[in-house]
Coordinates of C-alpha atoms in Angstrom, one line a residue:
M2 CA 73.6 52.6 95.1
A3 CA 75.1 55.9 95.9
V4 CA 76.2 56.5 99.7
D5 CA 74.8 60.2 100.8
F6 CA 77.6 62.3 101.8
N7 CA 78.4 65.8 103.0
P8 CA 80.4 68.4 101.1
V9 CA 82.2 69.7 104.3
D10 CA 83.6 65.9 104.8
L11 CA 84.3 65.4 101.5
G12 CA 86.8 68.8 101.8
T13 CA 88.6 67.1 104.8
H14 CA 88.9 64.1 103.1
I15 CA 90.4 65.9 100.0
V16 CA 92.8 67.6 102.5
Q17 CA 93.8 64.1 104.1
Q18 CA 94.5 62.4 100.9
W19 CA 96.5 65.4 99.5
A20 CA 98.7 65.7 102.6
G21 CA 98.4 61.7 103.4
D22 CA 99.6 60.8 100.1
G23 CA 103.4 61.6 99.7
N24 CA 104.2 64.7 98.0
R25 CA 101.7 64.1 95.0
R26 CA 99.2 67.1 94.3
H27 CA 96.1 67.9 92.2
V28 CA 93.7 65.1 93.6
V29 CA 91.1 66.5 92.4
T30 CA 88.8 66.0 89.3
F31 CA 85.9 68.2 88.7
L32 CA 83.0 67.7 86.2
L33 CA 81.1 70.9 85.7
G34 CA 77.6 71.4 84.3
A35 CA 74.9 74.2 83.3
G36 CA 74.4 74.9 87.2
C37 CA 77.8 75.9 87.7
S38 CA 77.1 78.8 85.7
K39 CA 73.1 79.6 87.0
S40 CA 74.4 82.1 89.7
A41 CA 76.4 84.2 87.1
G42 CA 73.3 84.5 84.7
V43 CA 73.7 81.9 82.6
P44 CA 70.7 80.2 81.5
L45 CA 70.2 76.6 82.3
A46 CA 69.5 73.9 79.3
R47 CA 65.6 73.5 80.3
E48 CA 65.8 77.3 80.7
I49 CA 67.2 77.3 77.2
V50 CA 64.6 74.4 75.8
A51 CA 61.6 77.2 77.6
E52 CA 62.9 79.8 75.2
L53 CA 63.1 78.0 72.3
R54 CA 59.4 76.3 73.0
N55 CA 58.2 80.1 73.0
E56 CA 59.5 81.0 69.9
S57 CA 57.7 77.9 68.1
K58 CA 54.6 80.2 66.8
T59 CA 57.7 82.9 65.5
N60 CA 60.5 80.8 64.3
P61 CA 59.8 79.0 61.4
F62 CA 62.6 77.0 62.4
L63 CA 61.0 75.7 65.6
R64 CA 57.4 75.6 64.2
D65 CA 56.9 72.4 63.2
A66 CA 59.6 70.9 65.6
G67 CA 57.8 68.4 67.3
A68 CA 58.8 66.0 70.1
A69 CA 62.4 64.9 70.9
P70 CA 63.0 61.4 69.8
P71 CA 63.7 59.1 73.0
G72 CA 67.1 58.8 73.6
V73 CA 67.7 62.5 72.6
S74 CA 67.7 65.6 74.9
E75 CA 65.4 68.3 74.4
Y76 CA 67.9 70.7 74.2
A77 CA 70.2 69.1 71.2
F78 CA 66.8 68.1 69.5
L79 CA 66.0 72.0 69.7
M80 CA 69.5 73.7 68.8
E81 CA 69.7 71.2 65.9
K82 CA 66.7 72.8 64.1
L83 CA 67.5 76.0 64.6
G84 CA 69.5 75.4 61.6
S85 CA 73.1 76.4 61.0
P86 CA 75.9 76.4 62.9
H87 CA 76.9 80.0 62.6
M88 CA 72.9 80.6 64.3
R89 CA 73.4 78.1 66.7
A90 CA 76.7 79.7 67.8
K91 CA 75.0 83.3 67.9
R92 CA 73.0 81.6 70.0
V93 CA 75.0 80.2 72.6
K94 CA 77.0 83.6 72.5
G95 CA 74.0 85.5 73.5
Y96 CA 73.4 82.5 76.4
V97 CA 76.2 83.7 77.5
D98 CA 76.5 87.5 77.3
R99 CA 73.2 87.0 79.9
A100 CA 76.4 87.2 82.5
R101 CA 77.9 90.0 82.0
G102 CA 77.4 93.7 84.3
S103 CA 76.8 97.0 83.5
A104 CA 80.2 97.5 82.4
G105 CA 80.3 94.8 79.8
R106 CA 82.3 92.1 81.9
L107 CA 81.0 88.8 82.9
R108 CA 80.1 88.1 85.9
I109 CA 82.3 85.4 88.4
N110 CA 80.0 83.3 91.0
W111 CA 81.4 82.0 93.6
T112 CA 81.7 78.3 92.3
Y113 CA 84.5 79.1 89.8
L114 CA 86.3 81.4 92.5
L115 CA 86.7 79.0 94.6
L116 CA 87.4 76.4 92.3
A117 CA 90.1 79.1 91.4
A118 CA 91.3 78.9 94.9
M119 CA 91.6 75.1 94.8
V120 CA 93.7 75.4 91.9
E121 CA 95.8 77.8 93.0
N122 CA 96.7 76.1 95.9
G123 CA 97.4 72.2 94.1
Y124 CA 94.2 70.6 94.9
V125 CA 92.7 70.2 90.9
N126 CA 94.0 67.4 88.7
R127 CA 91.9 68.0 85.7
I128 CA 88.5 70.3 84.9
L129 CA 86.2 69.0 82.4
T130 CA 83.3 70.8 81.5
T131 CA 80.2 70.7 79.4
N132 CA 79.7 74.4 79.5
F133 CA 80.3 77.0 76.5
D134 CA 81.2 79.9 78.7
P135 CA 84.3 81.3 80.0
L136 CA 83.5 81.7 83.6
I137 CA 86.7 79.5 84.9
V138 CA 88.9 81.0 82.4
E139 CA 88.2 84.2 84.0
A140 CA 88.0 83.3 87.6
L141 CA 91.6 81.9 86.9
A142 CA 92.8 85.1 85.2
V143 CA 91.4 87.5 87.5
M144 CA 93.4 85.2 90.6
G145 CA 96.4 85.1 88.1
Q146 CA 96.6 81.7 87.6
P147 CA 97.9 79.5 84.3
I148 CA 95.3 78.9 82.1
R149 CA 95.4 75.9 79.9
T150 CA 92.2 75.3 78.1
Y151 CA 91.6 72.1 75.7
D152 CA 88.6 72.0 73.5
L153 CA 88.0 68.7 72.4
N154 CA 85.2 69.7 69.7
T155 CA 88.1 71.6 67.5
T156 CA 90.5 69.0 67.4
G157 CA 88.4 66.0 67.6
K158 CA 91.7 64.2 69.4
Y159 CA 92.7 63.3 72.8
Y160 CA 96.9 62.2 74.0
P161 CA 96.8 61.2 77.5
G162 CA 99.5 62.2 79.5
T163 CA 100.1 65.3 77.0
L164 CA 98.4 68.1 79.5
D165 CA 99.5 69.9 83.3
P166 CA 97.4 70.0 86.1
A167 CA 94.5 71.9 86.2
S168 CA 93.7 72.2 82.3
I169 CA 90.2 72.6 81.4
I170 CA 88.6 70.6 78.8
Y171 CA 85.6 71.7 77.1
L172 CA 84.0 68.0 76.1
H173 CA 81.4 70.0 73.8
G174 CA 83.7 73.1 72.6
Q175 CA 84.3 76.9 74.3
M176 CA 81.7 79.8 72.8
H177 CA 84.3 81.0 70.8
S178 CA 85.5 77.7 69.1
L179 CA 85.1 77.0 65.3
F180 CA 82.5 74.3 66.5
L181 CA 79.9 73.9 68.8
A182 CA 78.7 70.4 69.7
N183 CA 75.1 70.7 70.8
T184 CA 72.9 68.9 68.5
P185 CA 73.3 65.0 68.6
E186 CA 75.2 64.2 65.7
E187 CA 78.1 67.0 66.7
M188 CA 77.7 65.3 70.6
G189 CA 78.0 61.7 68.7
R190 CA 81.1 62.5 66.8
L191 CA 82.6 63.6 69.9
K192 CA 81.7 60.4 71.9
K193 CA 84.7 58.3 71.3
V194 CA 87.0 60.8 72.9
Y195 CA 85.7 60.7 76.1
P196 CA 86.3 57.6 77.9
S197 CA 89.7 58.2 77.1
V198 CA 90.0 61.7 78.8
L199 CA 87.7 60.5 81.8
Q200 CA 89.8 57.4 82.2
E201 CA 93.2 59.3 82.5
A202 CA 91.2 62.2 84.6
V203 CA 89.9 59.5 87.5
Q204 CA 92.9 57.1 87.6
N205 CA 94.2 58.9 90.2
S206 CA 92.1 61.2 91.2
L207 CA 88.5 61.9 92.9
L208 CA 85.8 62.6 90.3
V209 CA 83.2 65.5 91.9
V210 CA 80.6 66.4 89.7
V211 CA 78.7 70.2 89.8
G212 CA 75.8 71.3 88.6
Y213 CA 75.6 68.6 85.9
S214 CA 72.4 66.5 85.2
G215 CA 73.4 64.0 82.9
D216 CA 70.7 64.0 80.9
C217 CA 70.7 62.3 77.4
D218 CA 74.1 63.4 77.1
P219 CA 77.0 61.2 75.7
V220 CA 79.6 62.4 78.5
L221 CA 77.0 60.3 81.1
D222 CA 77.3 57.6 78.7
A223 CA 80.9 57.6 78.9
L224 CA 81.1 57.2 82.3
Q225 CA 79.4 54.3 82.3
E226 CA 81.9 52.6 80.1
L227 CA 84.9 53.2 82.6
P228 CA 85.8 50.6 84.4
N229 CA 85.7 51.9 88.0
F230 CA 86.4 54.9 90.2
P231 CA 89.4 54.4 92.2
C232 CA 89.1 57.3 93.9
G233 CA 85.1 57.6 93.8
L234 CA 82.7 59.1 92.7
W235 CA 81.0 62.0 94.3
W236 CA 78.2 63.6 92.7
S237 CA 76.1 66.8 94.0
H238 CA 72.3 67.0 93.2
F239 CA 70.5 69.9 93.6
E240 CA 66.7 69.2 93.6
G241 CA 64.5 66.5 92.9
N242 CA 66.0 63.2 92.3
P243 CA 68.6 62.4 89.8
G244 CA 67.2 61.0 86.3
S245 CA 67.5 57.4 85.5
A246 CA 71.0 57.7 83.9
V247 CA 72.4 59.0 86.7
E248 CA 70.8 56.6 88.9
A249 CA 71.8 53.6 86.5
L250 CA 75.2 54.7 87.2
F251 CA 74.9 54.4 90.9
K252 CA 73.7 51.2 90.1
K253 CA 76.4 49.8 88.6
Y254 CA 79.2 51.5 90.5
G255 CA 77.6 50.9 94.2
A256 CA 79.8 51.8 96.7
D257 CA 82.2 54.1 94.8
C258 CA 79.2 56.3 93.7
H259 CA 78.5 59.4 96.8
I260 CA 75.8 62.1 96.6
A261 CA 75.2 65.0 98.2
R262 CA 71.6 66.9 97.8
G263 CA 69.8 69.9 97.9
D264 CA 72.6 72.6 97.6
D265 CA 73.3 74.9 94.4
A266 CA 76.3 74.7 93.0
D267 CA 77.9 77.6 94.9
T268 CA 76.8 76.8 98.3
F269 CA 78.4 72.8 97.7
M270 CA 81.6 74.5 97.2
R271 CA 81.7 77.0 99.6
K272 CA 81.0 74.1 102.1
L273 CA 83.7 72.2 100.1
V274 CA 86.2 74.4 99.9
L275 CA 85.6 76.9 102.7
D276 CA 84.5 74.9 105.8
G277 CA 85.8 71.2 105.0
M278 CA 89.6 72.1 103.3
K279 CA 89.5 75.5 105.5
L280 CA 91.5 77.3 102.4
D281 CA 91.4 81.4 102.9
L282 CA 89.4 83.3 100.8
P283 CA 91.0 84.4 97.7
D284 CA 92.9 87.7 98.5
E285 CA 91.1 89.4 95.5
V286 CA 88.5 89.2 98.1
M287 CA 90.4 89.6 101.4
T288 CA 93.2 92.1 100.7
P289 CA 91.9 93.4 97.3
I290 CA 94.4 96.4 97.7
T291 CA 97.7 94.0 97.5
A292 CA 95.8 91.8 95.2
A293 CA 95.8 94.6 92.8
R294 CA 99.2 95.6 94.1
L295 CA 100.5 92.4 93.1
A296 CA 98.6 92.2 89.8
L297 CA 99.9 95.3 88.9
E298 CA 103.8 94.7 89.8
R299 CA 103.7 92.1 87.3
I300 CA 103.6 94.9 84.5
T301 CA 106.9 95.5 83.3
P302 CA 108.5 98.8 83.4
F303 CA 107.3 101.6 81.3
P304 CA 109.9 102.0 77.8
T305 CA 110.8 105.6 79.1
K306 CA 114.1 105.9 76.3
D307 CA 113.5 109.5 75.2
F308 CA 110.8 110.1 76.7
T309 CA 109.7 112.4 80.1
G310 CA 106.2 111.0 80.9
G311 CA 107.2 108.5 83.3
D312 CA 106.0 105.5 84.2
P313 CA 102.5 105.0 84.2
V314 CA 101.8 102.3 86.3
R315 CA 104.3 104.2 89.7
S316 CA 101.5 106.4 90.9
S317 CA 99.2 103.2 91.2
L318 CA 101.4 101.5 92.6
E319 CA 102.4 104.4 95.0
L320 CA 98.7 105.0 95.6
L321 CA 98.0 101.2 96.7
K322 CA 100.7 100.2 98.9
L323 CA 99.9 103.5 100.9
Y324 CA 96.6 101.9 101.1
E325 CA 98.1 98.9 102.7
V326 CA 100.5 100.7 105.1
R327 CA 96.9 102.5 106.2
E328 CA 95.3 99.1 106.5
T329 CA 98.6 97.9 108.8
A330 CA 98.4 101.0 110.7
T331 CA 94.5 100.5 111.2
K332 CA 94.1 96.9 111.9
P333 CA 93.4 95.6 115.4
P334 CA 95.6 93.2 116.7
A335 CA 94.4 89.6 115.9
A336 CA 93.2 89.0 119.6
G337 CA 91.6 91.8 121.1
P338 CA 90.6 94.7 120.8
L339 CA 92.6 97.9 120.4
P340 CA 94.3 99.4 123.8
T341 CA 92.2 102.6 123.3
T342 CA 89.0 103.6 121.8
D343 CA 90.1 106.9 121.2
A344 CA 90.3 108.1 117.6
A345 CA 92.5 110.6 118.4
A346 CA 95.2 108.2 119.3
L347 CA 95.3 106.8 115.9
R348 CA 95.7 110.4 114.1
P349 CA 99.5 110.9 114.3
K350 CA 100.1 107.6 112.4
S351 CA 96.7 107.7 110.1
E352 CA 96.4 110.8 109.1
P353 CA 100.0 111.8 107.1
I354 CA 98.9 108.5 105.0
Q355 CA 95.0 109.4 104.7
A356 CA 97.1 113.0 103.2
R357 CA 99.3 111.1 100.7
I358 CA 96.5 108.5 99.7
E359 CA 94.3 112.1 98.8
E360 CA 97.4 113.4 97.0
L361 CA 97.9 110.4 95.4
K362 CA 94.0 110.0 94.0
Q363 CA 94.8 113.4 92.4
A364 CA 97.7 113.0 91.1
A365 CA 96.8 109.8 89.2
P366 CA 94.5 111.2 86.8
L367 CA 97.0 114.2 86.1
E368 CA 99.9 112.1 85.0
M369 CA 97.3 109.9 82.8
A370 CA 95.8 112.9 81.1
A371 CA 99.3 114.3 80.3
L372 CA 100.3 110.6 79.0
T373 CA 97.5 110.6 76.3
R374 CA 98.3 114.9 75.6
D375 CA 94.8 115.3 76.2
W376 CA 95.7 119.2 77.9
A377 CA 92.5 119.9 77.9
A378 CA 91.8 117.6 80.9
F379 CA 94.9 118.3 82.2
D380 CA 94.5 122.2 82.8
K381 CA 91.3 121.4 84.0
L382 CA 92.5 119.0 86.9
R383 CA 95.7 121.1 88.0
Q384 CA 93.5 123.9 88.4
G385 CA 93.7 125.0 92.4
V386 CA 97.4 123.5 92.8
Q387 CA 99.6 125.5 94.2
P388 CA 103.0 125.5 93.0
N389 CA 105.4 123.4 96.3
P390 CA 108.3 121.0 95.1
R391 CA 107.5 119.1 98.2
S392 CA 104.4 118.4 96.8
R393 CA 103.6 114.7 94.9
L394 CA 100.3 116.7 93.6
S395 CA 102.6 119.8 92.2
R396 CA 105.0 117.7 90.8
A397 CA 102.3 115.3 88.9
V398 CA 101.1 119.3 87.4
G399 CA 105.5 119.9 86.7
D400 CA 105.7 116.5 85.2
G401 CA 103.0 116.7 83.0
L402 CA 104.0 120.5 81.8
L403 CA 107.7 119.1 81.5
L404 CA 105.8 116.8 78.6
R405 CA 104.1 119.4 77.4
A406 CA 106.7 121.1 76.4
S407 CA 108.7 118.5 75.0
Q408 CA 105.5 118.0 72.6
A409 CA 105.5 121.8 71.5
L410 CA 109.7 121.4 70.8
E411 CA 108.6 118.3 68.3
Q412 CA 106.0 120.9 67.0
K413 CA 108.9 123.4 66.7
D414 CA 107.1 126.0 68.6
F415 CA 110.1 126.8 70.5
G416 CA 108.7 129.8 72.4
A417 CA 105.4 127.9 74.1
A418 CA 107.9 124.9 75.3
I419 CA 110.1 127.3 77.1
S420 CA 107.0 128.9 78.7
W421 CA 105.8 125.5 79.8
L422 CA 109.3 124.5 81.4
R423 CA 109.8 127.6 83.4
E424 CA 105.9 126.8 84.6
S425 CA 107.2 123.4 85.0
E426 CA 110.1 124.3 87.1
V427 CA 108.3 126.0 89.5
C428 CA 106.3 123.3 90.4
G429 CA 109.1 120.8 90.5
L430 CA 109.2 117.4 89.4
S431 CA 109.7 113.6 89.8
V432 CA 113.5 112.6 90.3
V433 CA 113.3 110.5 87.2
N434 CA 112.6 113.5 85.7
Q435 CA 114.7 116.4 87.0
A436 CA 117.3 116.0 84.8
W437 CA 115.1 116.2 81.4
L438 CA 114.0 119.7 82.7
P439 CA 117.2 121.3 82.1
A440 CA 117.5 118.4 78.9
T441 CA 114.6 119.8 77.2
W442 CA 115.0 123.3 78.1
G443 CA 118.5 123.2 76.2
A444 CA 117.0 121.6 73.1
A445 CA 114.2 124.6 73.2
L446 CA 116.8 127.2 73.5
S447 CA 119.5 126.1 71.2
S448 CA 116.9 125.1 67.9
Q449 CA 115.9 128.8 69.1
A450 CA 119.9 129.6 68.3
R451 CA 119.4 128.2 65.1
L452 CA 116.6 130.2 63.8
E453 CA 118.9 133.6 65.0
G454 CA 121.5 132.0 62.4
N455 CA 125.6 133.5 63.4
T456 CA 124.1 136.5 65.3
A457 CA 125.2 137.6 68.7
E458 CA 121.5 136.9 70.0
G459 CA 122.6 133.4 68.3
D460 CA 125.0 133.4 70.2
R461 CA 123.6 134.2 73.5
L462 CA 121.0 131.4 73.0
F463 CA 123.7 128.7 72.3
S464 CA 125.6 129.6 75.3
E465 CA 122.6 129.3 77.8
A466 CA 121.5 126.1 75.9
G467 CA 125.2 124.8 77.1
L468 CA 124.3 125.9 80.4
K469 CA 121.2 124.0 80.6
Y470 CA 123.1 120.9 79.1
A471 CA 125.8 121.4 81.8
E472 CA 123.0 121.3 84.8
A473 CA 121.5 118.5 82.8
V474 CA 124.9 116.7 83.3
R475 CA 125.1 117.6 86.8
I476 CA 122.1 115.7 88.0
K477 CA 122.8 113.1 86.0
P478 CA 126.4 112.4 84.9
D479 CA 125.7 109.7 83.1
M480 CA 122.6 111.1 80.7
H481 CA 124.1 110.2 77.5
D482 CA 121.4 112.2 75.8
A483 CA 122.2 115.5 77.0
F484 CA 126.0 115.1 76.0
Y485 CA 124.9 114.0 72.7
N486 CA 122.3 116.7 72.3
W487 CA 125.3 119.2 73.6
G488 CA 127.2 118.1 71.0
T489 CA 124.8 118.2 68.5
A490 CA 124.2 122.1 70.0
L491 CA 127.9 123.2 69.0
S492 CA 128.4 121.5 65.9
N493 CA 125.4 123.5 65.0
Q494 CA 127.0 126.9 66.6
A495 CA 130.2 125.5 65.1
R496 CA 128.8 125.6 61.2
L497 CA 127.3 128.7 61.3
K498 CA 130.7 130.2 62.4
G499 CA 132.2 129.2 59.5
N500 CA 136.0 127.7 58.7
R501 CA 137.2 130.2 61.2
P502 CA 139.2 129.1 64.4
E503 CA 135.9 130.2 66.1
G504 CA 134.2 127.2 64.1
D505 CA 137.2 125.0 65.0
R506 CA 136.9 125.3 68.5
L507 CA 133.0 124.8 68.6
F508 CA 133.6 121.5 66.6
S509 CA 136.4 120.4 69.2
E510 CA 134.1 120.8 71.9
A511 CA 131.3 118.9 70.1
G512 CA 133.9 116.0 69.6
L513 CA 134.8 115.9 73.3
K514 CA 130.4 115.8 74.1
Y515 CA 130.0 113.5 71.5
A516 CA 133.4 110.9 73.3
E517 CA 131.6 111.3 76.8
A518 CA 128.0 110.0 75.1
V519 CA 129.8 107.3 73.5
R520 CA 131.8 106.4 76.7
I521 CA 128.4 106.2 78.5
K522 CA 126.5 104.3 76.2
P523 CA 129.2 102.6 73.6
D524 CA 126.1 101.3 71.0
M525 CA 125.3 104.7 70.6
H526 CA 125.8 105.1 66.9
E527 CA 124.2 108.4 66.2
A528 CA 127.3 109.9 67.8
F529 CA 129.9 108.0 66.6
N530 CA 128.3 109.0 62.9
N531 CA 127.9 113.0 64.5

């Protein structure tokens, strides 16, 4: 019969085996059942059965269902009565949707979060699940871990030795599969695959069973067919006594089997991982700001070529880094209290950081409104912001106005573009946009000049445009876009002058600007063409 065990002691045993077996990792395989998802809101099989039985008065498919035959689970029996696979799949998705919070996202309970922590630390060999829900996938995604899923129900085959460690094997299929195995016939088709899956999973690792009753399930039958459990079978059972089939399994394998009683899945995993293995709580819980920053840092830089809006992730990263600095500055020493309880002692360090945080919190929505061209929201957010080029908030307004001017330029509203540019200059700009201000201004002036034609006013505007382009390349000497646009302005003015010495001089100057553009960016084919 099975030997009682404490999950805390099992955690210690896992760590010892992991550390004592050379450098071998991935020493635990998990078999998960519906009890693992219960606290997240996904109903148990018996709860689904109760609902289906209650429907028997109104659902014609269930009205004359009767009792399940011997050896067939009532869940599988009633699901088969529902009719088409489409109807059954719709039901399953509805059950999983009950785990969604108010924002529409699936809740992640501690069973899966702590299991993901074990994956992160290299302990997990396989995750076998009879569930349809994606909660373990969601937990791994939250913690930034690789996700490797294998759906037996879709393939119907299994090739030992091909999967990476910590792969998730859906034994009955997953909710978004083409097919779900939830009738006796469908489960029976997969029964021949289970022994090879289980044999590979247990040959070099402990098998820990959590939240799984084994009630009339072919996976339990496959466990009965294994030759042995080389590293032991560790079974967590919540309520009452295990069913007769589980007791038969324990009787067959004797001392290889161990049972922990009375803990739900979340409590069992807490004792195993935190109390026994002594793993830290995930960063997403202990240091959420750092975890959020690390997640954002995985995003590649925003494509800013020919774009004056800046990187939308930059402000968020700055804000998170400031929060980290504040946490470090105000965190008590590891041992003992702060040397003083006088709050004023912290003010010289904490207040400037807090002020920067508050400023960034206002700047981030401003920048997002500008990036999405939501000028109504942008104008509302910038009300009351005093122009000050040294202020991060004022510079966010300036960056937005520059983007607004670029949009007006695209729409050939040159007067509005110049008006926004003047206001942008007063507010100040971030470093990345400082050269773009005169460059955009030069483009607006040269476009206005073309409309004036070969007149004194046109010449004045072309001259002002040249001064703006010169300012742009003074700020950023390798700004090939400014040299290119400067060359285009000069050549446009030259065409207005016609076949005269002034036109020849302007064409010659334009050629020099294009040459400088291709010196900086040798593959700028537009400049060679012009």
